mmCIF file of N, CA and C in Angstrom:
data_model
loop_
_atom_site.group_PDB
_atom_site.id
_atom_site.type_symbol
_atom_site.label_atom_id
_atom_site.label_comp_id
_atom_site.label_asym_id
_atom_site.label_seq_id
_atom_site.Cartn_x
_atom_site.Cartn_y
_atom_site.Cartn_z
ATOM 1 N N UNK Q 35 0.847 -1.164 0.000
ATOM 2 C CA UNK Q 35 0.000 0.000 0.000
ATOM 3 C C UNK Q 35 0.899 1.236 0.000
ATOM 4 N N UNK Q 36 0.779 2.457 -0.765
ATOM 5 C CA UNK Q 36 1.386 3.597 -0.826
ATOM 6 C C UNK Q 36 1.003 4.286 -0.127
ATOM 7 N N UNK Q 37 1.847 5.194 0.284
ATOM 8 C CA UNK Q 37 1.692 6.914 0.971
ATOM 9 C C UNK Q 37 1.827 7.945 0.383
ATOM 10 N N UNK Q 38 1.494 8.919 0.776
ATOM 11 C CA UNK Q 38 1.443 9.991 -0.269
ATOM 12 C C UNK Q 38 2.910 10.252 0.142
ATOM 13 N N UNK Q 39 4.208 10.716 -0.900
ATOM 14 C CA UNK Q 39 5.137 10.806 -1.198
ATOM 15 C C UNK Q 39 5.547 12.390 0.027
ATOM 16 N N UNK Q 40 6.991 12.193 0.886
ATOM 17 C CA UNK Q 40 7.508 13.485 1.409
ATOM 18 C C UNK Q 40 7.883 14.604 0.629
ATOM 19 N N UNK Q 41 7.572 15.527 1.569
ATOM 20 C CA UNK Q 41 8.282 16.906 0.424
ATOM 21 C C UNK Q 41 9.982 16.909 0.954
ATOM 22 N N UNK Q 42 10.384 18.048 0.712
ATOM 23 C CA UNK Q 42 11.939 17.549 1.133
ATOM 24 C C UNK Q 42 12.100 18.114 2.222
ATOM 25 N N UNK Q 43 11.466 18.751 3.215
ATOM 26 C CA UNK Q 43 11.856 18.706 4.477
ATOM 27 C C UNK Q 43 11.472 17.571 5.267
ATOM 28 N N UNK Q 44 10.716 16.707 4.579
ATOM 29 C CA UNK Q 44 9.980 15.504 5.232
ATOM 30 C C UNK Q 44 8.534 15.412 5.415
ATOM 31 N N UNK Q 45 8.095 16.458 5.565
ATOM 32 C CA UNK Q 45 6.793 16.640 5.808
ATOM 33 C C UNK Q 45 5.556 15.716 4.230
ATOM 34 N N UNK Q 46 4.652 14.988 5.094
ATOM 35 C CA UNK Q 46 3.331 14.929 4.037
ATOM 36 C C UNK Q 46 2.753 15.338 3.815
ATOM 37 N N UNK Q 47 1.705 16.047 4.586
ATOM 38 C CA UNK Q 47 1.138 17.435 4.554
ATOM 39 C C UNK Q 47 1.687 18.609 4.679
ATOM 40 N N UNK Q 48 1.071 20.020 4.416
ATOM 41 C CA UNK Q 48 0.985 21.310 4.674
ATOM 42 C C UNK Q 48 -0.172 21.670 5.829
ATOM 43 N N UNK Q 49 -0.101 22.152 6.522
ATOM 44 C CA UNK Q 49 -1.161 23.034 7.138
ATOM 45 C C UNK Q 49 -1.185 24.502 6.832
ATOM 46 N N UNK Q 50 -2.300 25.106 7.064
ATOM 47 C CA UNK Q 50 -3.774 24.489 7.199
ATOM 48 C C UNK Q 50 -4.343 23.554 6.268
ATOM 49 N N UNK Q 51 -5.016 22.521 6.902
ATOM 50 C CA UNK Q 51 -5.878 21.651 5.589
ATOM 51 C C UNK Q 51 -6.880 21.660 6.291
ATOM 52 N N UNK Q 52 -7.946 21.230 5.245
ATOM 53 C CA UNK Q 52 -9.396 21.479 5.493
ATOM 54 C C UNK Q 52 -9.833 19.861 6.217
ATOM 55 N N UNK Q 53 -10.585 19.795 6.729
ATOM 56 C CA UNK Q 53 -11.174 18.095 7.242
ATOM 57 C C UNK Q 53 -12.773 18.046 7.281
ATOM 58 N N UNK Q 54 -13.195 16.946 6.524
ATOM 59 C CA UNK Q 54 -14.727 16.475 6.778
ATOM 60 C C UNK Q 54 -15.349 15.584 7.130
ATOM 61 N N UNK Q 55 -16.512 15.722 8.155
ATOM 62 C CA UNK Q 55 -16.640 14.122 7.885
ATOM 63 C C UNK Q 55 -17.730 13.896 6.705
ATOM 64 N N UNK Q 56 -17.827 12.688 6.472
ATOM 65 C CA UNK Q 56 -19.007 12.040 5.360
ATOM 66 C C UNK Q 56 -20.015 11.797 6.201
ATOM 67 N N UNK Q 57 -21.518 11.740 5.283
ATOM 68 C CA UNK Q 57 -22.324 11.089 6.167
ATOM 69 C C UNK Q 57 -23.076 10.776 4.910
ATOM 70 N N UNK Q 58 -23.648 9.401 5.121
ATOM 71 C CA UNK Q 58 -24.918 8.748 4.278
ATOM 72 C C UNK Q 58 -25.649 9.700 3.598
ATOM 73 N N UNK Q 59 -26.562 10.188 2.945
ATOM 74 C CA UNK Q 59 -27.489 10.463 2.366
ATOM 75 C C UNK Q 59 -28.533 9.504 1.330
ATOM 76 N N UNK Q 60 -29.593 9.530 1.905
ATOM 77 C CA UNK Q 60 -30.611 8.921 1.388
ATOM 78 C C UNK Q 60 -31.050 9.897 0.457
ATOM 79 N N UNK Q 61 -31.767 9.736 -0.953
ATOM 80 C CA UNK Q 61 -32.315 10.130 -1.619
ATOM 81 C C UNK Q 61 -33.510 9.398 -2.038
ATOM 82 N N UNK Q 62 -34.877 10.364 -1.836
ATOM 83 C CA UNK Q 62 -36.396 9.890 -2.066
ATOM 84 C C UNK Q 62 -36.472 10.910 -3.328
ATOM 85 N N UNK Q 63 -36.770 10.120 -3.877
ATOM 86 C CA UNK Q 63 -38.008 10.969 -5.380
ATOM 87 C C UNK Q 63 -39.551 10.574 -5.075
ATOM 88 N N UNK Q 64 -40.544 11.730 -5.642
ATOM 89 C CA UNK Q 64 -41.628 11.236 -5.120
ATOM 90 C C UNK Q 64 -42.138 11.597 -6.681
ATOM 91 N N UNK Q 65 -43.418 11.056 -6.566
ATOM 92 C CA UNK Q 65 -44.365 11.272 -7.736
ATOM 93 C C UNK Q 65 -44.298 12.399 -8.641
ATOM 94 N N UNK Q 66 -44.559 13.580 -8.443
ATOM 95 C CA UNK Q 66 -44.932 14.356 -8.678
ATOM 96 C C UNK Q 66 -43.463 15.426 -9.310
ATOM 97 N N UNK Q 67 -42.431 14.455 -8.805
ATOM 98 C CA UNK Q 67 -41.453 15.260 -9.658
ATOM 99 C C UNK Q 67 -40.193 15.842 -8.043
ATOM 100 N N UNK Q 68 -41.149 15.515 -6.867
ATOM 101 C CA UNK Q 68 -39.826 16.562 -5.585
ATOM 102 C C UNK Q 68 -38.824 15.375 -5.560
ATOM 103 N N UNK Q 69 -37.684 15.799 -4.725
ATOM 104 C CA UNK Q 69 -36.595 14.940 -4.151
ATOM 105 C C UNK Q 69 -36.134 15.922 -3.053
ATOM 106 N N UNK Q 70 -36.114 14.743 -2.164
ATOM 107 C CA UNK Q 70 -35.502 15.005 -0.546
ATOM 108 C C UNK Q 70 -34.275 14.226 -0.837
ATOM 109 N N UNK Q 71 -33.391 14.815 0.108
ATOM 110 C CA UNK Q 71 -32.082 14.717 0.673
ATOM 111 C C UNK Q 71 -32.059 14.154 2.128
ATOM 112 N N UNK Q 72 -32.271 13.118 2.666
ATOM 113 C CA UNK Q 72 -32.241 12.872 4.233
ATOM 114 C C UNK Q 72 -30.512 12.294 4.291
ATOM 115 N N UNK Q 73 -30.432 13.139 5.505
ATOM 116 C CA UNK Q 73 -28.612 12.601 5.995
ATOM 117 C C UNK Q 73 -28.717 11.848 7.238
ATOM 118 N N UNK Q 74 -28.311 10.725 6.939
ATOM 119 C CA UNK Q 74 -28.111 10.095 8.480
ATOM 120 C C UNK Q 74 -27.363 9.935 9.502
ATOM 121 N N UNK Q 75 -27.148 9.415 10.717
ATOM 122 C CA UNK Q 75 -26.271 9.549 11.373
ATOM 123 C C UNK Q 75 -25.351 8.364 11.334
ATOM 124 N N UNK Q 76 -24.837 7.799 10.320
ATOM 125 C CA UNK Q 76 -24.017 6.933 10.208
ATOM 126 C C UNK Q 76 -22.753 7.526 9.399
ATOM 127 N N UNK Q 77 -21.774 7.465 9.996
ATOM 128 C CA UNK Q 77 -20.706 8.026 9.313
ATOM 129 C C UNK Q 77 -20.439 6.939 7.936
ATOM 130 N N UNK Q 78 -19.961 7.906 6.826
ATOM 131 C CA UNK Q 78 -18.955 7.083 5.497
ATOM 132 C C UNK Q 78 -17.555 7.732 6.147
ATOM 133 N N UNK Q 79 -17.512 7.898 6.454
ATOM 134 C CA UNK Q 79 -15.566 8.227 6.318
ATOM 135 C C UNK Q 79 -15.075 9.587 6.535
ATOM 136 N N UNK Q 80 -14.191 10.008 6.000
ATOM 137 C CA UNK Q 80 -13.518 11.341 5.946
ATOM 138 C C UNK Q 80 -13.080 11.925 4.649
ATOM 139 N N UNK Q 81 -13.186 13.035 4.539
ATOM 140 C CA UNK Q 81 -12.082 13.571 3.725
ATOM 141 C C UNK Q 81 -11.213 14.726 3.752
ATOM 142 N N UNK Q 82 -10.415 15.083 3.013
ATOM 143 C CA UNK Q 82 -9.362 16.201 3.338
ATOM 144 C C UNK Q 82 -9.206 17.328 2.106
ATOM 145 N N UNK Q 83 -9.075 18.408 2.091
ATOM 146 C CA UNK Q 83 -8.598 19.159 1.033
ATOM 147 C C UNK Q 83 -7.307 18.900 1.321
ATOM 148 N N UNK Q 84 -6.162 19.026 0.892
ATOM 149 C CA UNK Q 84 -4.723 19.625 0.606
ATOM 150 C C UNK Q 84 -4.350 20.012 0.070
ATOM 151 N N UNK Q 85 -3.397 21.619 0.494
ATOM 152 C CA UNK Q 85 -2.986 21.907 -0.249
ATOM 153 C C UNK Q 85 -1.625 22.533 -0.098
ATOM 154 N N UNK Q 86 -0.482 22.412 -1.009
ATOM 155 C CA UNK Q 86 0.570 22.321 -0.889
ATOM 156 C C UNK Q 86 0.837 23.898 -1.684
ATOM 157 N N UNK Q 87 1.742 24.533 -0.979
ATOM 158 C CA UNK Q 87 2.377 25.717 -1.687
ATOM 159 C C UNK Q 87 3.786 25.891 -1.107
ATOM 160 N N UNK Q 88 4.153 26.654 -1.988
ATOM 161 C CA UNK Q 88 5.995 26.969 -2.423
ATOM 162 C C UNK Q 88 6.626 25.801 -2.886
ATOM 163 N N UNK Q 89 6.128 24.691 -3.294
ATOM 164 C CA UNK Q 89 6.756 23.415 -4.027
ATOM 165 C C UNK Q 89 7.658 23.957 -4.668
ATOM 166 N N UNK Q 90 9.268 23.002 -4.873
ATOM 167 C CA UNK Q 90 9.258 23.511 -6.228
ATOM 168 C C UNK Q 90 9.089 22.556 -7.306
ATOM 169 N N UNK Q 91 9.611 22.721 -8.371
ATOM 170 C CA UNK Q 91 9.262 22.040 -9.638
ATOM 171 C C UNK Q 91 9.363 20.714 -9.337
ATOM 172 N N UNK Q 92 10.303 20.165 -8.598
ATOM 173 C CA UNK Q 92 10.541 18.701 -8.315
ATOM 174 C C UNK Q 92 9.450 18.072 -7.360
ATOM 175 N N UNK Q 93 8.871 19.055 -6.463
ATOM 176 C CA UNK Q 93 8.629 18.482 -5.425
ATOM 177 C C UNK Q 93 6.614 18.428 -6.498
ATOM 178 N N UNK Q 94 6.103 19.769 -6.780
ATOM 179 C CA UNK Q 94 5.128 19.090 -7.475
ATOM 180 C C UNK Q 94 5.044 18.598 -8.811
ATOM 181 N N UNK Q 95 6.203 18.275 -9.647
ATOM 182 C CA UNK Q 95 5.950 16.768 -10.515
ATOM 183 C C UNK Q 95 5.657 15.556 -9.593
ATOM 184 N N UNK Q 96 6.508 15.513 -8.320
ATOM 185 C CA UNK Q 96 6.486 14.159 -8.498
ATOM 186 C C UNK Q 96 4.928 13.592 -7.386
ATOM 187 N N UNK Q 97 4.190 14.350 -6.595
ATOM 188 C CA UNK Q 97 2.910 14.663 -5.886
ATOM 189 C C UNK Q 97 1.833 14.132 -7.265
ATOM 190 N N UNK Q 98 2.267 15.484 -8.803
ATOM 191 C CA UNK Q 98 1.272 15.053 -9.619
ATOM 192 C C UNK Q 98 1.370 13.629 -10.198
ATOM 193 N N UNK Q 99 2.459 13.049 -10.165
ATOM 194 C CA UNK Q 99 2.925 11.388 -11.048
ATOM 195 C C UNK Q 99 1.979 10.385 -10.187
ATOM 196 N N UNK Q 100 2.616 11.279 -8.755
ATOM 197 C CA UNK Q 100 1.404 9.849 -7.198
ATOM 198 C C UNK Q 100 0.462 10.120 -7.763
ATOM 199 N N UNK Q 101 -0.201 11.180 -7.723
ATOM 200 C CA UNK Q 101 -1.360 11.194 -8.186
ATOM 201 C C UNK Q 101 -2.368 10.891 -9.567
ATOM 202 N N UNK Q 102 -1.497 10.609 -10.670
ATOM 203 C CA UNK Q 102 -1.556 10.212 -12.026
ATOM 204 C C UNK Q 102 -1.673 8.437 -11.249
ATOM 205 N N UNK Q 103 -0.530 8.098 -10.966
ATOM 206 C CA UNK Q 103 -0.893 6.603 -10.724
ATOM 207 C C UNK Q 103 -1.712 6.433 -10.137
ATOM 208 N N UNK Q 104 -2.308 6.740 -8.992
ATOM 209 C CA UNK Q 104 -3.318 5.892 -8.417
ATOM 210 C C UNK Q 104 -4.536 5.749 -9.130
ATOM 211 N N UNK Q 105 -4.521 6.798 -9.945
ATOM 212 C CA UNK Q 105 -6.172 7.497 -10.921
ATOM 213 C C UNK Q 105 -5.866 6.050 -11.876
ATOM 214 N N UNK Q 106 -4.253 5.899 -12.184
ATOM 215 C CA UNK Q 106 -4.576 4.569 -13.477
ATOM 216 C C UNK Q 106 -4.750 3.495 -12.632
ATOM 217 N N UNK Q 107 -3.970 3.061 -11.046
ATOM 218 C CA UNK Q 107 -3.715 1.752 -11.390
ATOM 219 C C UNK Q 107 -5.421 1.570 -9.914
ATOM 220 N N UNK Q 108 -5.855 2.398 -9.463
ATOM 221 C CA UNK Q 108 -6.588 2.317 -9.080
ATOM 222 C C UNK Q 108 -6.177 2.013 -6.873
ATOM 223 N N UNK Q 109 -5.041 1.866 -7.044
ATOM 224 C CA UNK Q 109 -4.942 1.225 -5.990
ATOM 225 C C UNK Q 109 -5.053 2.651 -4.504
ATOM 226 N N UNK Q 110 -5.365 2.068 -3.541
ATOM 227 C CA UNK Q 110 -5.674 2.807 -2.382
ATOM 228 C C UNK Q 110 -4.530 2.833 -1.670
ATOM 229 N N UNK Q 111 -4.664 4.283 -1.414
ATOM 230 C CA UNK Q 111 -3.203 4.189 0.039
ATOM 231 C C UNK Q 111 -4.011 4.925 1.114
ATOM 232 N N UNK Q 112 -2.891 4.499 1.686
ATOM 233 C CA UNK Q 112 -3.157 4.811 3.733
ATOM 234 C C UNK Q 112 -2.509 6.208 3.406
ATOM 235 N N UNK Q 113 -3.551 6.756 5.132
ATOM 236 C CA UNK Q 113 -3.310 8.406 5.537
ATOM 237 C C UNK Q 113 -3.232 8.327 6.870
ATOM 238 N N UNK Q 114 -2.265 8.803 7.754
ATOM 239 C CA UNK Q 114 -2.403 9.487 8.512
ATOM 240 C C UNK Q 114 -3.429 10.600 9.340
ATOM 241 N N UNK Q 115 -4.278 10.763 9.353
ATOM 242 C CA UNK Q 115 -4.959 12.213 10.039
ATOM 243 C C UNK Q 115 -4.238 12.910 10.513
ATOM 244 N N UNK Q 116 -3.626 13.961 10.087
ATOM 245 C CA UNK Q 116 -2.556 15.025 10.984
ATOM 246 C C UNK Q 116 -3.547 15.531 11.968
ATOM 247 N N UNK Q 117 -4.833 15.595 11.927
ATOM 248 C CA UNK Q 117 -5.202 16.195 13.163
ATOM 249 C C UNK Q 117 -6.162 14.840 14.473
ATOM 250 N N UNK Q 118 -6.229 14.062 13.644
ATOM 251 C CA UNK Q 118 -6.834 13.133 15.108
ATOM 252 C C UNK Q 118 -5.724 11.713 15.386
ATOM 253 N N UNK Q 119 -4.928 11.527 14.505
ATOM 254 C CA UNK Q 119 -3.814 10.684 14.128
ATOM 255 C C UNK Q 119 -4.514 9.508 13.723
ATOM 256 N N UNK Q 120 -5.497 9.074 13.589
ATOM 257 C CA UNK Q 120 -5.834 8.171 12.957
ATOM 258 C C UNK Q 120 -5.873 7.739 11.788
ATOM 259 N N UNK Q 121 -5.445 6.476 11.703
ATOM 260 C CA UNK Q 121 -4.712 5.865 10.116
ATOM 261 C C UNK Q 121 -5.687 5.174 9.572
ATOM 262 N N UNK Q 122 -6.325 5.868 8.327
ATOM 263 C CA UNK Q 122 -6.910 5.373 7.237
ATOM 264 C C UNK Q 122 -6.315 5.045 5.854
ATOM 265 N N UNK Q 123 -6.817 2.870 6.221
ATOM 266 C CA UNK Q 123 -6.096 2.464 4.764
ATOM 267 C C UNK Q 123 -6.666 2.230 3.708
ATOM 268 N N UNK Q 124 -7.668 2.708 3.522
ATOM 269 C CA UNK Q 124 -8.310 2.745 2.235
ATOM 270 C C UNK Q 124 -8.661 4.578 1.387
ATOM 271 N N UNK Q 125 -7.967 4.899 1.234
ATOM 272 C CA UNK Q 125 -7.989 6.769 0.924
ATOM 273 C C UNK Q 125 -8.187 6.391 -0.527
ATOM 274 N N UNK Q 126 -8.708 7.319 -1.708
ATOM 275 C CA UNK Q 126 -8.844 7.455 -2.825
ATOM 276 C C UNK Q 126 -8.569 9.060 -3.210
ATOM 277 N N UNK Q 127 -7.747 9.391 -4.124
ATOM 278 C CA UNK Q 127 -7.698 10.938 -4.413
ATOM 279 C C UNK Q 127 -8.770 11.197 -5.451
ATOM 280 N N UNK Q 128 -9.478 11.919 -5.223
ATOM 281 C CA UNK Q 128 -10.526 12.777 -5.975
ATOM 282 C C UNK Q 128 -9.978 13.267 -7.404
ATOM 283 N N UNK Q 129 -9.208 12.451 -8.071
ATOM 284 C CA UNK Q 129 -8.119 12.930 -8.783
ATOM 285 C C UNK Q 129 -9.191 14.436 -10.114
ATOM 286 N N UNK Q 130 -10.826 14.245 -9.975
ATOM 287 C CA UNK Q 130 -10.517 15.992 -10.953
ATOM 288 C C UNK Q 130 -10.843 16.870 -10.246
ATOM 289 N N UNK Q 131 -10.357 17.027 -8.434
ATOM 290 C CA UNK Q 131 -10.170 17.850 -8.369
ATOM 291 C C UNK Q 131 -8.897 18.647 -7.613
ATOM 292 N N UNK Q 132 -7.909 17.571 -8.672
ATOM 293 C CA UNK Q 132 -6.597 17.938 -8.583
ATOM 294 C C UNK Q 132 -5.855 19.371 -9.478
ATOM 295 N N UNK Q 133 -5.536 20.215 -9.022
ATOM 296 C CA UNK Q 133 -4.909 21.181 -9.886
ATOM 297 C C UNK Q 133 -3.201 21.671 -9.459
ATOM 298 N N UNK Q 134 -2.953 22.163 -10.353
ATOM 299 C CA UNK Q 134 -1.612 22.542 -10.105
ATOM 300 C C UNK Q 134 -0.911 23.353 -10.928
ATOM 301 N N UNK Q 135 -0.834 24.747 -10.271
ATOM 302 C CA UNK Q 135 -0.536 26.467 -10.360
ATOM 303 C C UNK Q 135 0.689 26.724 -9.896
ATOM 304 N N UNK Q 136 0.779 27.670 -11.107
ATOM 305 C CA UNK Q 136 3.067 27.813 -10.779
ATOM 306 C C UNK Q 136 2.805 29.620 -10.676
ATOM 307 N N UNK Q 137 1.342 30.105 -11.074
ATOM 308 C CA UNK Q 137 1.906 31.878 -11.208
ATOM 309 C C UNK Q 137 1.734 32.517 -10.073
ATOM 310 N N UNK Q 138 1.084 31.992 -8.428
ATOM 311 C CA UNK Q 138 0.371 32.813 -7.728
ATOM 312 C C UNK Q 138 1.512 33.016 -6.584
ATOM 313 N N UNK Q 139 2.074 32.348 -6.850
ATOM 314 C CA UNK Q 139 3.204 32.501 -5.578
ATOM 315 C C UNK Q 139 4.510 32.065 -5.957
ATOM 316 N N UNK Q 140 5.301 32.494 -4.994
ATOM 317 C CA UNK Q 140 6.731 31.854 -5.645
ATOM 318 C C UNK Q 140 6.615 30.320 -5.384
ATOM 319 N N UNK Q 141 7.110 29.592 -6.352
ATOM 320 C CA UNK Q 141 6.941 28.100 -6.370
ATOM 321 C C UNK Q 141 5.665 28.066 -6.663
ATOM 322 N N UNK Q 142 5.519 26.571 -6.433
ATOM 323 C CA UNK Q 142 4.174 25.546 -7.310
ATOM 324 C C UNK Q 142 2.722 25.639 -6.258
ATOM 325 N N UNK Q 143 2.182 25.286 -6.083
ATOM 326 C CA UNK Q 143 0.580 24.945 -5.695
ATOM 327 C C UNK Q 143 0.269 23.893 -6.110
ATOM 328 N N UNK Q 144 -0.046 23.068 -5.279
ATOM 329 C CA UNK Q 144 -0.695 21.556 -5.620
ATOM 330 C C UNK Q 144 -2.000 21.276 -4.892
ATOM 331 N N UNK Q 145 -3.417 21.014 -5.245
ATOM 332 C CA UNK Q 145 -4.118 20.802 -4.393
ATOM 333 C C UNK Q 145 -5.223 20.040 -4.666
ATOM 334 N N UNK Q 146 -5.414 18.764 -3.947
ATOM 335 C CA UNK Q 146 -6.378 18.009 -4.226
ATOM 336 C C UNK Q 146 -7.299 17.440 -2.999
ATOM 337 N N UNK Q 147 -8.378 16.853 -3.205
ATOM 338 C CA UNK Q 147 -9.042 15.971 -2.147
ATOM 339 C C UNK Q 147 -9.144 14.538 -2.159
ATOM 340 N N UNK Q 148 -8.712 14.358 -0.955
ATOM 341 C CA UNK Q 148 -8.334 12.696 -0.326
ATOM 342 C C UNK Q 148 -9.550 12.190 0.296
ATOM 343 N N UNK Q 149 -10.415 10.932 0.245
ATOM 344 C CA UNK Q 149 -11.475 10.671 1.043
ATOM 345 C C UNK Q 149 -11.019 9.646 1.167
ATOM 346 N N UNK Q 150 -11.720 8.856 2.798
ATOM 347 C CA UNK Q 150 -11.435 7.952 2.893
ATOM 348 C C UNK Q 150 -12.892 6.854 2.959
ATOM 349 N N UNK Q 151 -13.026 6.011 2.896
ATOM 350 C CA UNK Q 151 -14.449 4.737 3.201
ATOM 351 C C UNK Q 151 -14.702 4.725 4.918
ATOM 352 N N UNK Q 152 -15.585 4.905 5.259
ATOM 353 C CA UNK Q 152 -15.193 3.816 6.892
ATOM 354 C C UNK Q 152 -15.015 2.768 6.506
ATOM 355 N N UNK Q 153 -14.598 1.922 7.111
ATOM 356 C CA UNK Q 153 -13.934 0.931 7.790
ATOM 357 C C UNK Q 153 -14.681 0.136 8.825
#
C-alpha cells in the first residue's frame, strides 16, 4: 500500500488543511417530480482538502505522477490524520479535483481531495 510521497523537508502534509466528515445520504423521489435529501447519522468516512504551496518544480511533478498513478492503477493508500492521528487504509484521491498552479506565488501549488471509506 502507498503513501502519499515526502516533500523535502519531510513533511506529508501542509497546514492548514481542510477536514470532513461524510455522512450517508438517502435520496427519495416522489411522484410528482420533488426529491428530498435525508442525511443520516451513520458516518462514510472522511475527507481532506490539501494543499501544498511553495513546491518547487521537483517536489510538485512528483505529488502530480502519485497522483496520475493511483487514478490509473486504481490502488488505495493509507493516511495518517494530521489532526486526530488516525490511520486510514483505504484513501482514494478525488483525482478531478486535482490542480496545479506555478503563477500565484513563488513556487508551485498543488491541491487536491483525499477521502477515505469507513472501515
Amino acid at each position: 500500500m502507498s503513501v502519499l510521497p515526502e516533500l523535502v523537508n519531510g513533511a506529508l502534509v501542509q497546514v492548514p488543511l481542510r477536514r470532513e466528515e461524510l455522512s450517508v445520504m438517502k435520496r427519495i423521489e416522489y411522484w410528482g417530480g420533488g426529491v428530498q435529501l435525508l442525511t443520516t447519522r451513520r458516518r462514510a468516512g472522511a475527507a481532506w482538502l490539501l494543499r501544498y504551496t511553495g513546491l518547487s518544480e521537483g517536489e510538485a511533478s512528483r505529488l502530480l505522477q502519485f497522483c496520475e498513478a493511483r487514478a490509473e492503477d486504481g490502488e488505495y493508500l493509507e493516511f495518517t490524520d494530521p489532526i486526530t492521528g488516525t490511520v486510514y487504509e483505504q484513501c482514494e484521491i478525488d483525482f478531478p479535483s486535482l490542480s496545479v498552479v506555478s503563477d500565484r506565488r513563488p513556487g508551485y501549488e498543488v491541491r487536491f481531495r483525499l477521502y477515505a471509506a469507513s472501515e
